[in-house]
mmCIF file of C-alpha atoms in Angstrom:
data_model
loop_
_atom_site.group_PDB
_atom_site.id
_atom_site.type_symbol
_atom_site.label_atom_id
_atom_site.label_comp_id
_atom_site.label_asym_id
_atom_site.label_seq_id
_atom_site.Cartn_x
_atom_site.Cartn_y
_atom_site.Cartn_z
ATOM 1 C CA MET A 26 0.002 0.036 -0.685
ATOM 2 C CA ASP A 27 1.480 3.445 -0.810
ATOM 3 C CA LEU A 28 1.840 6.212 1.576
ATOM 4 C CA THR A 29 -1.174 8.298 -0.575
ATOM 5 C CA LEU A 30 -3.931 5.563 -0.530
ATOM 6 C CA ALA A 31 -2.874 5.292 3.360
ATOM 7 C CA LEU A 32 -3.887 9.076 3.926
ATOM 8 C CA VAL A 33 -6.998 8.300 2.022
ATOM 9 C CA ILE A 34 -7.938 5.056 3.982
ATOM 10 C CA ALA A 35 -6.451 7.283 7.596
ATOM 11 C CA THR A 36 -8.655 10.323 6.334
ATOM 12 C CA VAL A 37 -11.770 8.761 5.552
ATOM 13 C CA ALA A 38 -11.382 7.014 9.360
ATOM 14 C CA ILE A 39 -10.584 9.692 10.856
ATOM 15 C CA ALA A 40 -13.742 11.900 9.301
ATOM 16 C CA LEU A 41 -15.947 8.728 10.758
ATOM 17 C CA PHE A 42 -15.074 9.394 13.869
ATOM 18 C CA PHE A 43 -14.826 12.756 14.262
ATOM 19 C CA ASP A 44 -18.752 11.243 12.399
ATOM 20 C CA TYR A 45 -19.243 9.279 15.965
ATOM 21 C CA THR A 46 -18.241 12.239 17.974
ATOM 22 C CA ASN A 47 -20.540 14.542 16.712
ATOM 23 C CA GLY A 48 -23.360 11.927 17.156
ATOM 24 C CA PHE A 49 -23.188 11.580 20.687
ATOM 25 C CA HIS A 50 -21.999 15.565 21.145
ATOM 26 C CA ASP A 51 -25.215 16.897 19.183
ATOM 27 C CA ALA A 52 -27.293 13.289 20.468
ATOM 28 C CA ALA A 53 -28.230 15.620 23.566
ATOM 29 C CA ASN A 54 -29.803 18.616 21.457
ATOM 30 C CA ALA A 55 -32.294 15.710 19.999
ATOM 31 C CA ILE A 56 -33.449 14.728 23.440
ATOM 32 C CA ALA A 57 -32.369 16.243 25.948
ATOM 33 C CA THR A 58 -35.976 18.010 26.514
ATOM 34 C CA SER A 59 -37.748 15.090 25.761
ATOM 35 C CA VAL A 60 -35.930 13.349 28.742
ATOM 36 C CA SER A 61 -35.704 16.558 31.103
ATOM 37 C CA THR A 62 -40.196 16.065 30.786
ATOM 38 C CA ARG A 63 -39.819 12.804 31.255
ATOM 39 C CA ALA A 64 -41.627 12.299 27.560
ATOM 40 C CA LEU A 65 -39.117 9.758 27.120
ATOM 41 C CA THR A 66 -36.903 7.679 29.254
ATOM 42 C CA PRO A 67 -33.204 7.681 28.551
ATOM 43 C CA ARG A 68 -32.500 4.976 26.915
ATOM 44 C CA LEU A 69 -35.630 5.119 24.481
ATOM 45 C CA ALA A 70 -34.514 8.986 23.503
ATOM 46 C CA LEU A 71 -31.520 7.660 22.847
ATOM 47 C CA THR A 72 -32.045 4.667 20.553
ATOM 48 C CA MET A 73 -35.028 6.671 18.651
ATOM 49 C CA ALA A 74 -32.888 9.339 18.327
ATOM 50 C CA ALA A 75 -30.019 6.583 16.859
ATOM 51 C CA ILE A 76 -32.702 4.946 14.487
ATOM 52 C CA LEU A 77 -33.804 8.377 13.101
ATOM 53 C CA ASN A 78 -30.345 10.007 12.591
ATOM 54 C CA PHE A 79 -29.164 7.414 10.038
ATOM 55 C CA VAL A 80 -33.183 7.098 8.408
ATOM 56 C CA GLY A 81 -31.818 11.314 8.566
ATOM 57 C CA ALA A 82 -29.042 10.781 6.626
ATOM 58 C CA LEU A 83 -30.282 9.127 3.534
ATOM 59 C CA LEU A 84 -32.733 11.743 2.864
ATOM 60 C CA GLY A 85 -30.709 14.558 1.256
ATOM 61 C CA VAL A 86 -26.451 15.786 -0.119
ATOM 62 C CA GLY A 87 -26.934 19.456 -0.849
ATOM 63 C CA VAL A 88 -25.621 19.978 2.725
ATOM 64 C CA ALA A 89 -22.649 17.393 1.737
ATOM 65 C CA LYS A 90 -21.895 19.513 -0.991
ATOM 66 C CA THR A 91 -22.035 22.492 0.050
ATOM 67 C CA ILE A 92 -19.286 21.387 2.543
ATOM 68 C CA LYS A 93 -17.394 19.913 0.023
ATOM 69 C CA ASP A 94 -16.722 23.002 -1.934
ATOM 70 C CA ILE A 95 -15.245 25.088 0.842
ATOM 71 C CA LEU A 96 -12.229 24.395 -0.175
ATOM 72 C CA THR A 97 -11.008 24.637 -3.452
ATOM 73 C CA GLY A 98 -7.385 24.685 -5.258
ATOM 74 C CA PHE A 99 -5.969 21.757 -4.859
ATOM 75 C CA ASP A 100 -4.860 20.654 -8.930
ATOM 76 C CA ASP A 101 -2.061 22.488 -7.814
ATOM 77 C CA MET A 102 -1.085 20.067 -5.674
ATOM 78 C CA SER A 103 0.018 16.950 -4.533
ATOM 79 C CA ALA A 104 -2.437 14.247 -3.323
ATOM 80 C CA ASN A 105 -0.474 13.778 0.048
ATOM 81 C CA HIS A 106 -0.160 17.718 0.383
ATOM 82 C CA ALA A 107 -3.671 17.781 -0.053
ATOM 83 C CA LEU A 108 -4.736 14.876 1.939
ATOM 84 C CA THR A 109 -2.891 16.548 4.827
ATOM 85 C CA VAL A 110 -5.194 19.489 4.694
ATOM 86 C CA VAL A 111 -8.248 17.277 4.857
ATOM 87 C CA LEU A 112 -7.115 15.554 7.521
ATOM 88 C CA SER A 113 -5.402 18.408 9.706
ATOM 89 C CA ALA A 114 -8.890 20.671 9.560
ATOM 90 C CA LEU A 115 -10.813 16.742 10.766
ATOM 91 C CA VAL A 116 -7.995 17.197 13.981
ATOM 92 C CA GLY A 117 -9.280 20.580 14.524
ATOM 93 C CA ALA A 118 -12.806 19.478 14.628
ATOM 94 C CA ILE A 119 -12.741 16.757 17.121
ATOM 95 C CA VAL A 120 -10.527 18.238 19.276
ATOM 96 C CA TRP A 121 -12.901 21.142 19.748
ATOM 97 C CA ASN A 122 -15.971 18.423 20.058
ATOM 98 C CA LEU A 123 -14.050 16.642 22.713
ATOM 99 C CA ILE A 124 -12.977 19.856 24.814
ATOM 100 C CA THR A 125 -16.823 21.072 24.457
ATOM 101 C CA TRP A 126 -17.738 17.491 25.130
ATOM 102 C CA TYR A 127 -16.039 17.068 28.477
ATOM 103 C CA PHE A 128 -17.210 20.759 30.095
ATOM 104 C CA GLY A 129 -20.918 19.922 29.187
ATOM 105 C CA ILE A 130 -20.683 22.740 26.657
ATOM 106 C CA PRO A 131 -22.937 22.681 23.853
ATOM 107 C CA SER A 132 -21.353 23.934 20.989
ATOM 108 C CA SER A 133 -21.686 23.174 17.154
ATOM 109 C CA SER A 134 -19.566 20.293 15.769
ATOM 110 C CA SER A 135 -20.815 21.893 12.253
ATOM 111 C CA HIS A 136 -19.319 24.885 13.279
ATOM 112 C CA ALA A 137 -15.969 23.474 14.432
ATOM 113 C CA LEU A 138 -15.703 21.550 11.437
ATOM 114 C CA ILE A 139 -15.927 24.532 9.430
ATOM 115 C CA GLY A 140 -13.417 26.353 11.244
ATOM 116 C CA GLY A 141 -11.140 23.619 10.946
ATOM 117 C CA LEU A 142 -11.498 23.570 7.236
ATOM 118 C CA ILE A 143 -10.884 27.617 7.124
ATOM 119 C CA GLY A 144 -8.289 27.600 9.227
ATOM 120 C CA VAL A 145 -6.361 24.973 7.368
ATOM 121 C CA GLY A 146 -7.540 26.379 4.021
ATOM 122 C CA ILE A 147 -5.715 29.566 5.133
ATOM 123 C CA ALA A 148 -2.538 27.969 6.514
ATOM 124 C CA ALA A 149 -2.225 26.041 3.575
ATOM 125 C CA GLY A 150 -3.076 28.830 0.810
ATOM 126 C CA VAL A 151 -5.695 27.019 -0.365
ATOM 127 C CA SER A 152 -8.390 28.857 -1.915
ATOM 128 C CA VAL A 153 -11.169 29.256 0.621
ATOM 129 C CA ASP A 154 -15.003 29.816 -1.226
ATOM 130 C CA TRP A 155 -15.586 33.291 1.011
ATOM 131 C CA ASP A 156 -18.763 33.931 -0.877
ATOM 132 C CA LYS A 157 -20.274 30.177 -0.219
ATOM 133 C CA VAL A 158 -18.650 30.728 4.120
ATOM 134 C CA VAL A 159 -20.504 33.788 4.043
ATOM 135 C CA GLU A 160 -23.752 32.755 1.878
ATOM 136 C CA LYS A 161 -24.024 29.420 3.073
ATOM 137 C CA VAL A 162 -22.575 29.466 6.497
ATOM 138 C CA ALA A 163 -22.013 33.071 8.237
ATOM 139 C CA ILE A 164 -25.768 34.219 7.690
ATOM 140 C CA PRO A 165 -27.607 31.053 8.542
ATOM 141 C CA MET A 166 -25.529 30.906 11.873
ATOM 142 C CA VAL A 167 -26.909 33.813 12.487
ATOM 143 C CA VAL A 168 -30.676 33.694 11.137
ATOM 144 C CA SER A 169 -31.195 30.084 12.696
ATOM 145 C CA PRO A 170 -31.138 30.261 16.038
ATOM 146 C CA ALA A 171 -33.023 33.553 15.890
ATOM 147 C CA ILE A 172 -35.779 32.230 14.067
ATOM 148 C CA GLY A 173 -35.041 29.112 16.904
ATOM 149 C CA PHE A 174 -35.895 31.591 19.395
ATOM 150 C CA GLY A 175 -38.435 33.851 17.909
ATOM 151 C CA GLY A 176 -40.149 31.023 16.383
ATOM 152 C CA ALA A 177 -40.337 28.689 19.674
ATOM 153 C CA PHE A 178 -41.705 32.135 21.584
ATOM 154 C CA ILE A 179 -44.079 32.365 19.242
ATOM 155 C CA VAL A 180 -45.552 28.769 19.325
ATOM 156 C CA MET A 181 -45.537 28.613 23.113
ATOM 157 C CA LEU A 182 -48.242 31.566 22.953
ATOM 158 C CA THR A 183 -50.058 30.181 20.858
ATOM 159 C CA ILE A 184 -50.366 26.850 23.072
ATOM 160 C CA MET A 185 -50.854 29.242 26.130
ATOM 161 C CA TRP A 186 -53.462 31.047 24.808
ATOM 162 C CA LEU A 187 -55.046 27.723 22.674
ATOM 163 C CA PHE A 188 -54.964 26.013 25.912
ATOM 164 C CA ARG A 189 -55.878 28.152 28.718
ATOM 165 C CA ARG A 190 -58.841 26.338 30.366
ATOM 166 C CA ALA A 191 -57.158 23.299 29.853
ATOM 167 C CA ASN A 192 -56.514 20.695 32.935
ATOM 168 C CA PRO A 193 -52.332 20.954 33.803
ATOM 169 C CA HIS A 194 -52.159 17.523 34.205
ATOM 170 C CA THR A 195 -54.450 16.792 31.592
ATOM 171 C CA LEU A 196 -52.138 19.358 28.947
ATOM 172 C CA ASN A 197 -48.477 17.964 30.036
ATOM 173 C CA ARG A 198 -49.874 14.706 30.109
ATOM 174 C CA GLY A 199 -51.003 15.220 26.556
ATOM 175 C CA PHE A 200 -47.720 17.180 25.461
ATOM 176 C CA ARG A 201 -45.164 14.337 26.663
ATOM 177 C CA LEU A 202 -46.970 12.775 23.884
ATOM 178 C CA ALA A 203 -46.679 15.069 21.566
ATOM 179 C CA GLN A 204 -42.697 15.558 22.403
ATOM 180 C CA THR A 205 -42.514 11.855 20.866
ATOM 181 C CA VAL A 206 -43.329 12.883 17.746
ATOM 182 C CA SER A 207 -40.996 16.921 17.949
ATOM 183 C CA ALA A 208 -38.207 14.719 19.384
ATOM 184 C CA ALA A 209 -38.639 12.434 16.481
ATOM 185 C CA ALA A 210 -38.806 15.344 14.119
ATOM 186 C CA LEU A 211 -35.194 16.635 15.551
ATOM 187 C CA SER A 212 -33.888 13.170 15.305
ATOM 188 C CA LEU A 213 -34.463 13.319 11.623
ATOM 189 C CA GLY A 214 -33.369 16.983 11.513
ATOM 190 C CA HIS A 215 -30.364 16.130 13.113
ATOM 191 C CA GLY A 216 -29.217 13.115 10.950
ATOM 192 C CA LEU A 217 -30.370 15.129 7.553
ATOM 193 C CA GLN A 218 -28.037 17.901 8.472
ATOM 194 C CA ASP A 219 -24.899 16.717 10.618
ATOM 195 C CA ALA A 220 -24.193 13.586 8.977
ATOM 196 C CA GLN A 221 -23.939 15.136 5.510
ATOM 197 C CA LYS A 222 -21.309 17.346 6.780
ATOM 198 C CA THR A 223 -19.338 13.826 7.157
ATOM 199 C CA MET A 224 -20.005 12.697 3.330
ATOM 200 C CA GLY A 225 -18.425 16.183 2.695
ATOM 201 C CA VAL A 226 -15.620 15.985 3.918
ATOM 202 C CA ILE A 227 -14.872 12.625 3.026
ATOM 203 C CA VAL A 228 -15.766 12.830 -0.683
ATOM 204 C CA LEU A 229 -13.141 15.977 -0.349
ATOM 205 C CA ALA A 230 -10.861 13.409 0.784
ATOM 206 C CA LEU A 231 -11.282 11.308 -1.986
ATOM 207 C CA ILE A 232 -11.097 13.952 -5.068
ATOM 208 C CA ALA A 233 -7.685 14.786 -3.185
ATOM 209 C CA GLY A 234 -6.549 11.494 -3.093
ATOM 210 C CA GLY A 235 -7.383 10.627 -6.790
ATOM 211 C CA GLU A 236 -9.549 8.016 -5.373
ATOM 212 C CA HIS A 237 -12.808 10.025 -7.296
ATOM 213 C CA SER A 238 -14.041 12.577 -9.467
ATOM 214 C CA GLY A 239 -17.239 14.500 -10.300
ATOM 215 C CA ASP A 240 -20.166 15.723 -7.643
ATOM 216 C CA ASP A 241 -21.735 13.621 -6.984
ATOM 217 C CA ILE A 242 -21.866 11.384 -3.144
ATOM 218 C CA PRO A 243 -20.919 7.590 -3.015
ATOM 219 C CA LEU A 244 -23.692 5.575 -1.828
ATOM 220 C CA TRP A 245 -20.814 4.010 0.498
ATOM 221 C CA VAL A 246 -19.859 7.345 1.957
ATOM 222 C CA ILE A 247 -23.499 8.279 2.275
ATOM 223 C CA ILE A 248 -24.053 4.422 4.610
ATOM 224 C CA ALA A 249 -20.327 4.893 6.617
ATOM 225 C CA ALA A 250 -21.330 8.431 7.595
ATOM 226 C CA ALA A 251 -25.444 7.536 8.905
ATOM 227 C CA SER A 252 -23.897 4.596 10.501
ATOM 228 C CA ALA A 253 -21.142 6.351 12.369
ATOM 229 C CA ILE A 254 -23.723 8.889 13.619
ATOM 230 C CA SER A 255 -26.331 6.818 14.654
ATOM 231 C CA LEU A 256 -23.628 4.560 16.801
ATOM 232 C CA GLY A 257 -22.322 8.305 18.528
ATOM 233 C CA THR A 258 -25.486 8.935 19.096
ATOM 234 C CA MET A 259 -26.032 5.467 21.136
ATOM 235 C CA SER A 260 -23.244 5.956 23.014
ATOM 236 C CA GLY A 261 -24.738 9.511 24.379
ATOM 237 C CA GLY A 262 -23.711 12.553 25.724
ATOM 238 C CA MET A 263 -25.457 12.517 29.182
ATOM 239 C CA ARG A 264 -23.168 15.639 30.420
ATOM 240 C CA ILE A 265 -24.123 17.970 27.567
ATOM 241 C CA MET A 266 -27.896 16.349 28.354
ATOM 242 C CA ARG A 267 -28.001 17.845 31.540
ATOM 243 C CA THR A 268 -27.572 21.302 29.992
ATOM 244 C CA MET A 269 -29.629 21.572 27.217
ATOM 245 C CA GLY A 270 -32.224 19.600 29.679
ATOM 246 C CA ARG A 271 -31.878 21.338 33.184
ATOM 247 C CA ARG A 272 -29.570 24.434 33.677
ATOM 248 C CA ILE A 273 -31.012 26.332 30.742
ATOM 249 C CA ILE A 274 -34.342 26.569 32.229
ATOM 250 C CA ALA A 275 -36.562 23.583 33.524
ATOM 251 C CA LEU A 276 -38.858 22.757 31.069
ATOM 252 C CA ASP A 277 -42.295 21.229 30.696
ATOM 253 C CA PRO A 278 -43.940 19.365 28.265
ATOM 254 C CA PRO A 279 -45.786 21.614 26.343
ATOM 255 C CA ARG A 280 -42.461 24.237 26.506
ATOM 256 C CA GLY A 281 -40.403 21.210 25.188
ATOM 257 C CA PHE A 282 -43.088 20.199 22.235
ATOM 258 C CA ALA A 283 -43.065 24.105 21.352
ATOM 259 C CA ALA A 284 -38.896 23.986 21.158
ATOM 260 C CA GLU A 285 -38.161 20.632 20.077
ATOM 261 C CA SER A 286 -41.171 21.382 16.652
ATOM 262 C CA THR A 287 -39.724 24.851 15.949
ATOM 263 C CA ALA A 288 -36.150 23.699 16.106
ATOM 264 C CA ALA A 289 -36.434 21.074 13.377
ATOM 265 C CA ILE A 290 -38.617 22.923 10.866
ATOM 266 C CA VAL A 291 -35.657 25.260 10.964
ATOM 267 C CA LEU A 292 -33.155 21.892 10.174
ATOM 268 C CA TYR A 293 -35.252 20.837 7.596
ATOM 269 C CA GLY A 294 -35.718 24.079 6.199
ATOM 270 C CA MET A 295 -32.380 24.939 5.850
ATOM 271 C CA ALA A 296 -31.072 21.807 4.592
ATOM 272 C CA ILE A 297 -33.185 20.776 2.124
ATOM 273 C CA GLY A 298 -34.245 24.302 1.149
ATOM 274 C CA ALA A 299 -30.917 26.860 1.441
ATOM 275 C CA HIS A 300 -28.136 23.259 1.618
ATOM 276 C CA ALA A 301 -26.663 25.194 4.726
ATOM 277 C CA PRO A 302 -25.230 23.333 7.275
ATOM 278 C CA VAL A 303 -26.640 24.797 10.230
ATOM 279 C CA SER A 304 -26.021 23.869 13.417
ATOM 280 C CA THR A 305 -28.173 21.716 15.579
ATOM 281 C CA THR A 306 -26.610 22.839 18.919
ATOM 282 C CA HIS A 307 -27.346 26.744 18.218
ATOM 283 C CA THR A 308 -31.049 25.739 16.821
ATOM 284 C CA MET A 309 -32.234 23.644 19.763
ATOM 285 C CA THR A 310 -30.672 25.873 22.340
ATOM 286 C CA SER A 311 -31.944 29.114 21.206
ATOM 287 C CA ALA A 312 -35.449 27.498 20.834
ATOM 288 C CA VAL A 313 -35.494 25.893 24.444
ATOM 289 C CA MET A 314 -34.673 29.931 25.387
ATOM 290 C CA GLY A 315 -37.891 31.092 23.316
ATOM 291 C CA ALA A 316 -39.844 28.702 24.619
ATOM 292 C CA GLY A 317 -38.652 29.853 28.097
ATOM 293 C CA ALA A 318 -38.557 33.209 28.225
ATOM 294 C CA THR A 319 -42.817 32.720 27.658
ATOM 295 C CA LYS A 320 -42.746 32.279 31.424
ATOM 296 C CA ARG A 321 -41.200 34.918 31.750
ATOM 297 C CA PHE A 322 -37.374 36.596 30.825
ATOM 298 C CA SER A 323 -36.225 35.894 34.168
ATOM 299 C CA ALA A 324 -36.677 32.456 34.121
ATOM 300 C CA VAL A 325 -33.910 31.272 31.686
ATOM 301 C CA ARG A 326 -30.604 31.705 33.362
ATOM 302 C CA TRP A 327 -29.268 34.074 31.385
ATOM 303 C CA GLY A 328 -25.696 33.178 32.758
ATOM 304 C CA VAL A 329 -25.591 29.867 31.612
ATOM 305 C CA ALA A 330 -27.147 31.036 28.227
ATOM 306 C CA ARG A 331 -24.125 33.313 27.640
ATOM 307 C CA GLY A 332 -21.172 30.521 28.631
ATOM 308 C CA ILE A 333 -22.900 28.740 25.719
ATOM 309 C CA ILE A 334 -23.132 31.610 23.681
ATOM 310 C CA THR A 335 -19.698 32.242 24.027
ATOM 311 C CA ALA A 336 -19.175 28.960 23.153
ATOM 312 C CA TRP A 337 -20.497 29.538 19.485
ATOM 313 C CA ILE A 338 -18.507 32.231 19.048
ATOM 314 C CA ILE A 339 -14.986 31.092 19.904
ATOM 315 C CA THR A 340 -15.818 27.109 18.422
ATOM 316 C CA ILE A 341 -14.951 28.769 14.137
ATOM 317 C CA PRO A 342 -11.517 30.495 15.599
ATOM 318 C CA ALA A 343 -10.400 28.205 17.707
ATOM 319 C CA ALA A 344 -11.353 24.847 15.320
ATOM 320 C CA ALA A 345 -9.557 26.995 12.998
ATOM 321 C CA GLY A 346 -6.669 27.419 15.396
ATOM 322 C CA VAL A 347 -6.045 23.805 16.171
ATOM 323 C CA GLY A 348 -6.510 22.843 12.330
ATOM 324 C CA ALA A 349 -3.513 25.111 11.481
ATOM 325 C CA LEU A 350 -1.110 23.980 14.097
ATOM 326 C CA THR A 351 -2.351 20.084 13.214
ATOM 327 C CA TYR A 352 -1.405 21.125 9.373
ATOM 328 C CA PHE A 353 1.863 22.649 10.221
ATOM 329 C CA LEU A 354 2.879 19.721 12.178
ATOM 330 C CA LEU A 355 1.749 17.250 9.751
ATOM 331 C CA HIS A 356 3.029 19.196 6.789
ATOM 332 C CA MET A 357 7.147 18.345 8.280
ATOM 333 C CA VAL A 358 6.560 14.705 8.740
ATOM 334 C CA ILE A 359 4.538 13.704 6.354
ATOM 335 C CA PRO A 360 6.498 12.970 2.568
ATOM 336 C CA GLY A 361 4.715 14.507 -0.621
ATOM 337 C CA ASN A 362 4.113 17.929 0.979
#
């Protein structure tokens, strides 16, 4: 086996490991509210999320193509150099994922990956499609949480008005059942969004190594990415689940339903309509805040929220820095660079 093929295999394997960490890191976003309101048990919620993550990953490839096209200009590089670039971006994303998972911070795996790609692209002198970064990453990064917050706030106000005379016990029981549906929809949207990002990186690695050409996403890549994120989801993410489910605000079933259903709609719209790789974490966290704010704005623990928002802001530059550092190290030791 020559070095280039070995690098292709290593890069694909690390991409799938990133997908696995994405699964256990972001699984909490899809199921935390359902678990915290006791609509679902943790085991049932994780199983459902894992299955629907897999199914969701099979429903489209638009986001994958967006990720694949962020870096261009590999034609003037050797295959080993191009693969070093992709590998370094993945390392940057994985390191940031593990740091934020360890501290229970619901940061964005999506933006960690994009940050890694941008940082390595700048360090290696690879062309970064800044128009695509602005249109498909930066603008949706701001818009999707805003829609999540505002949408969940409006949905919850509507629920409060429609059921203003309902018995609270009956209402909570009914919305626990409804949360089964909303949590399922959110898990499907998570698979549709997040697994595709790994597909895009794998295809980028295959192109860099001369193992693939064209704009299509091979079926085996789709199945592999879907399987990896599903397995990661099954392993859970209890640290982040506690932050999402209780530390921001203690949700009741109607507010959990409002947050989940709103976040799911945003994920579908961005993936299918805009092909934009938005963050499940950002969208769901904002929706939780929006639904919770209908109690009263002081009910949301804004100190926790500020910490989460700070993590959002530094995710892309932090992952970019780790990716760039990794690139400089690997560039020195891998032959053919």
